[in-house]
Each structure stands twice: as C-alpha cells, then as structure tokens.
Amino acid sequence: MATITQYWWIIFITCFTVMLLATLWMTNLAKHFFVEKDGKRSFNIFDLEFPATEMQLDKLMYYSTPDARKQLRKHLLVDFIFMPAAYIAIALLCYKAAIKMEFVGKYTFLALAVLQILPWLFDILENGYLLNKLS
C-alpha cells in the first residue's frame, strides 16, 4: 500500500491517459457501425450492450455490414485495454478518498476500491459474450 500512496499520481495519470487514448480509438472505430437493412443505418455500442431482446441483438449482428463487424471486433478488443485503465483509475480515486476520511467513510471507500473488480469482471464477461455472438 505504501507504493500505491507514494506513486499515486503517476499511476493515476498513466491509467487516465491510457483510458482517454483507448476512448478516442474506440470512438473512431464506432464511426463504422452500420446495418444494411432498410438502407444504411448507424448503431452504437449501447445498442449491443443493452438490447431490448435477444432477437434484437441477433438482428443487429446479422444485418451489420462486414466492415461494421470487423470494426466492432476491434472495438471490443480495444475495450480490453480501456477496462483495466478505467477500473484501476476509479479504484485509485476511491483509495485516495479513503485515506483522507475517517470512520465509516474510510471503510466505505476502501470497499468501493476493492469492489471495482466486480464491474471489471462483468465487463470482461460482456465483451466475451459479444465477441462470441459476433463469431
């Protein structure tokens, strides 16, 4: 823990920079997300992450252009670079807040820092599921 406290800013800035660069990369890839049904219509990653039904997700995958599928695969792979940077940065912020607090706040923010592993795990599972569906 002493190393994290000592090098907090360096670790945080590194994570934040990687997160921003990965975000820009994914934003650029997302410009290619189109489906061919009823003319060309764009979609975004949230349409895949939060479809209304399983059938809607299948249709979106089926009718997406070949270039869109290729770019979507790249997007999901770049997300594996984004995830550790984002979740570690959030955990570091929670840890830093915990250091500055006392009593309940300290343990609450420490718990939030440790619990960042859960959304990271679910994000990995989600990307794996979408990559599997894409195949």
C-alpha atoms as a printed R data frame, in Angstrom:
    type eleno elety resid chain resno       x       y       z
1   ATOM     1    CA   MET     A     1   0.000   0.000   0.000
2   ATOM     2    CA   ALA     A     2   2.921   2.360   0.628
3   ATOM     3    CA   THR     A     3   3.952   2.081  -3.035
4   ATOM     4    CA   ILE     A     4   0.454   2.996  -4.210
5   ATOM     5    CA   THR     A     5   0.378   6.018  -1.910
6   ATOM     6    CA   GLN     A     6   3.874   7.082  -2.923
7   ATOM     7    CA   TYR     A     7   3.314   6.804  -6.684
8   ATOM     8    CA   TRP     A     8  -0.423   7.548  -6.716
9   ATOM     9    CA   TRP     A     9  -0.316  10.438  -9.190
10  ATOM    10    CA   ILE     A    10   1.955   8.642 -11.641
11  ATOM    11    CA   ILE     A    11  -0.208   5.514 -11.622
12  ATOM    12    CA   PHE     A    12  -3.430   7.529 -11.869
13  ATOM    13    CA   ILE     A    13  -2.214   9.782 -14.704
14  ATOM    14    CA   THR     A    14  -0.930   6.732 -16.613
15  ATOM    15    CA   CYS     A    15  -4.274   4.932 -16.224
16  ATOM    16    CA   PHE     A    16  -6.219   8.054 -17.129
17  ATOM    17    CA   THR     A    17  -4.080   8.670 -20.241
18  ATOM    18    CA   VAL     A    18  -4.489   5.071 -21.423
19  ATOM    19    CA   MET     A    19  -8.222   5.345 -20.764
20  ATOM    20    CA   LEU     A    20  -8.502   8.537 -22.834
21  ATOM    21    CA   LEU     A    21  -6.442   7.146 -25.724
22  ATOM    22    CA   ALA     A    22  -8.496   3.937 -25.770
23  ATOM    23    CA   THR     A    23 -11.697   6.008 -25.705
24  ATOM    24    CA   LEU     A    24 -10.559   8.035 -28.715
25  ATOM    25    CA   TRP     A    25  -9.598   4.848 -30.535
26  ATOM    26    CA   MET     A    26 -12.974   3.217 -29.800
27  ATOM    27    CA   THR     A    27 -14.821   6.387 -30.843
28  ATOM    28    CA   ASN     A    28 -13.013   6.315 -34.171
29  ATOM    29    CA   LEU     A    29 -13.872   2.630 -34.657
30  ATOM    30    CA   ALA     A    30 -17.531   3.246 -33.771
31  ATOM    31    CA   LYS     A    31 -17.911   5.562 -36.773
32  ATOM    32    CA   HIS     A    32 -18.061   2.414 -38.921
33  ATOM    33    CA   PHE     A    33 -21.015   0.760 -37.155
34  ATOM    34    CA   PHE     A    34 -23.769   0.389 -39.772
35  ATOM    35    CA   VAL     A    35 -26.540  -2.082 -40.613
36  ATOM    36    CA   GLU     A    36 -27.708  -2.719 -44.179
37  ATOM    37    CA   LYS     A    37 -31.393  -3.466 -43.579
38  ATOM    38    CA   ASP     A    38 -33.707  -0.740 -44.952
39  ATOM    39    CA   GLY     A    39 -30.796   1.361 -46.190
40  ATOM    40    CA   LYS     A    40 -27.706   2.154 -44.195
41  ATOM    41    CA   ARG     A    41 -28.436   2.966 -40.576
42  ATOM    42    CA   SER     A    42 -25.850   3.515 -37.873
43  ATOM    43    CA   PHE     A    43 -25.851   1.911 -34.450
44  ATOM    44    CA   ASN     A    44 -23.699   2.321 -31.373
45  ATOM    45    CA   ILE     A    45 -22.141   0.084 -28.766
46  ATOM    46    CA   PHE     A    46 -25.008   0.713 -26.322
47  ATOM    47    CA   ASP     A    47 -27.397  -0.917 -28.821
48  ATOM    48    CA   LEU     A    48 -25.316  -4.070 -28.400
49  ATOM    49    CA   GLU     A    49 -24.781  -3.808 -24.657
50  ATOM    50    CA   PHE     A    50 -28.413  -3.069 -23.814
51  ATOM    51    CA   PRO     A    51 -30.624  -4.653 -26.493
52  ATOM    52    CA   ALA     A    52 -34.341  -4.823 -25.800
53  ATOM    53    CA   THR     A    53 -34.417  -8.525 -26.638
54  ATOM    54    CA   GLU     A    54 -32.013 -11.292 -27.598
55  ATOM    55    CA   MET     A    55 -33.583 -11.294 -31.066
56  ATOM    56    CA   GLN     A    56 -32.802  -7.585 -31.495
57  ATOM    57    CA   LEU     A    57 -29.146  -8.289 -30.710
58  ATOM    58    CA   ASP     A    58 -29.102 -11.172 -33.207
59  ATOM    59    CA   LYS     A    59 -30.669  -8.977 -35.915
60  ATOM    60    CA   LEU     A    60 -28.189  -6.196 -35.262
61  ATOM    61    CA   MET     A    61 -25.288  -8.626 -35.595
62  ATOM    62    CA   TYR     A    62 -26.786 -10.315 -38.666
63  ATOM    63    CA   TYR     A    63 -27.595  -7.147 -40.619
64  ATOM    64    CA   SER     A    64 -24.440  -5.227 -39.750
65  ATOM    65    CA   THR     A    65 -22.082  -4.616 -42.663
66  ATOM    66    CA   PRO     A    66 -18.915  -6.723 -42.947
67  ATOM    67    CA   ASP     A    67 -16.839  -3.625 -42.196
68  ATOM    68    CA   ALA     A    68 -19.014  -2.891 -39.160
69  ATOM    69    CA   ARG     A    69 -18.435  -6.416 -37.821
70  ATOM    70    CA   LYS     A    70 -14.688  -6.041 -38.354
71  ATOM    71    CA   GLN     A    71 -14.619  -2.658 -36.604
72  ATOM    72    CA   LEU     A    72 -16.876  -3.957 -33.827
73  ATOM    73    CA   ARG     A    73 -14.456  -6.807 -33.157
74  ATOM    74    CA   LYS     A    74 -11.597  -4.287 -32.948
75  ATOM    75    CA   HIS     A    75 -13.715  -2.074 -30.672
76  ATOM    76    CA   LEU     A    76 -14.362  -4.936 -28.265
77  ATOM    77    CA   LEU     A    77 -10.665  -5.855 -28.235
78  ATOM    78    CA   VAL     A    78  -9.613  -2.240 -27.586
79  ATOM    79    CA   ASP     A    79 -12.116  -2.234 -24.734
80  ATOM    80    CA   PHE     A    80  -9.856  -4.819 -23.057
81  ATOM    81    CA   ILE     A    81  -7.181  -2.079 -22.983
82  ATOM    82    CA   PHE     A    82  -9.686   0.506 -21.734
83  ATOM    83    CA   MET     A    83 -11.083  -1.620 -18.896
84  ATOM    84    CA   PRO     A    84  -8.027  -2.030 -16.662
85  ATOM    85    CA   ALA     A    85  -7.140   1.625 -17.080
86  ATOM    86    CA   ALA     A    86 -10.638   2.799 -16.176
87  ATOM    87    CA   TYR     A    87 -11.300   0.446 -13.273
88  ATOM    88    CA   ILE     A    88  -7.849   0.895 -11.754
89  ATOM    89    CA   ALA     A    89  -8.220   4.691 -12.033
90  ATOM    90    CA   ILE     A    90 -11.594   4.533 -10.258
91  ATOM    91    CA   ALA     A    91 -10.148   2.241  -7.581
92  ATOM    92    CA   LEU     A    92  -7.251   4.662  -7.073
93  ATOM    93    CA   LEU     A    93  -9.654   7.578  -6.637
94  ATOM    94    CA   CYS     A    94 -11.648   5.587  -4.073
95  ATOM    95    CA   TYR     A    95  -8.427   4.612  -2.298
96  ATOM    96    CA   LYS     A    96  -7.240   8.214  -2.184
97  ATOM    97    CA   ALA     A    97 -10.612   9.299  -0.784
98  ATOM    98    CA   ALA     A    98 -10.437   6.533   1.834
99  ATOM    99    CA   ILE     A    99  -7.034   7.745   3.015
100 ATOM   100    CA   LYS     A   100  -8.438  11.220   3.615
101 ATOM   101    CA   MET     A   101 -11.501  10.024   5.546
102 ATOM   102    CA   GLU     A   102 -12.143   8.637   8.966
103 ATOM   103    CA   PHE     A   103 -14.508   6.037  10.393
104 ATOM   104    CA   VAL     A   104 -17.289   4.890   8.077
105 ATOM   105    CA   GLY     A   105 -16.114   6.886   5.046
106 ATOM   106    CA   LYS     A   106 -12.697   5.247   5.157
107 ATOM   107    CA   TYR     A   107 -14.096   1.719   5.054
108 ATOM   108    CA   THR     A   108 -16.780   2.628   2.545
109 ATOM   109    CA   PHE     A   109 -14.290   3.997   0.032
110 ATOM   110    CA   LEU     A   110 -11.860   1.139   0.644
111 ATOM   111    CA   ALA     A   111 -14.701  -1.286  -0.072
112 ATOM   112    CA   LEU     A   112 -15.595   0.631  -3.237
113 ATOM   113    CA   ALA     A   113 -11.963   0.483  -4.356
114 ATOM   114    CA   VAL     A   114 -11.790  -3.277  -3.847
115 ATOM   115    CA   LEU     A   115 -15.223  -3.842  -5.381
116 ATOM   116    CA   GLN     A   116 -14.090  -2.366  -8.721
117 ATOM   117    CA   ILE     A   117 -13.062  -5.916  -9.552
118 ATOM   118    CA   LEU     A   118 -16.759  -6.840  -9.944
119 ATOM   119    CA   PRO     A   119 -17.738  -4.403 -12.712
120 ATOM   120    CA   TRP     A   120 -14.420  -5.148 -14.406
121 ATOM   121    CA   LEU     A   121 -15.217  -8.869 -14.330
122 ATOM   122    CA   PHE     A   122 -18.734  -8.309 -15.674
123 ATOM   123    CA   ASP     A   123 -17.354  -6.050 -18.418
124 ATOM   124    CA   ILE     A   124 -14.934  -8.823 -19.432
125 ATOM   125    CA   LEU     A   125 -17.792 -11.337 -19.492
126 ATOM   126    CA   GLU     A   126 -19.935  -8.972 -21.561
127 ATOM   127    CA   ASN     A   127 -17.185  -8.436 -24.126
128 ATOM   128    CA   GLY     A   128 -16.551 -12.166 -24.292
129 ATOM   129    CA   TYR     A   129 -20.244 -12.786 -24.879
130 ATOM   130    CA   LEU     A   130 -20.425 -10.157 -27.639
131 ATOM   131    CA   LEU     A   131 -17.263 -11.481 -29.304
132 ATOM   132    CA   ASN     A   132 -18.764 -14.969 -29.198
133 ATOM   133    CA   LYS     A   133 -22.029 -13.668 -30.733
134 ATOM   134    CA   LEU     A   134 -20.024 -11.867 -33.407
135 ATOM   135    CA   SER     A   135 -18.424 -15.143 -34.455
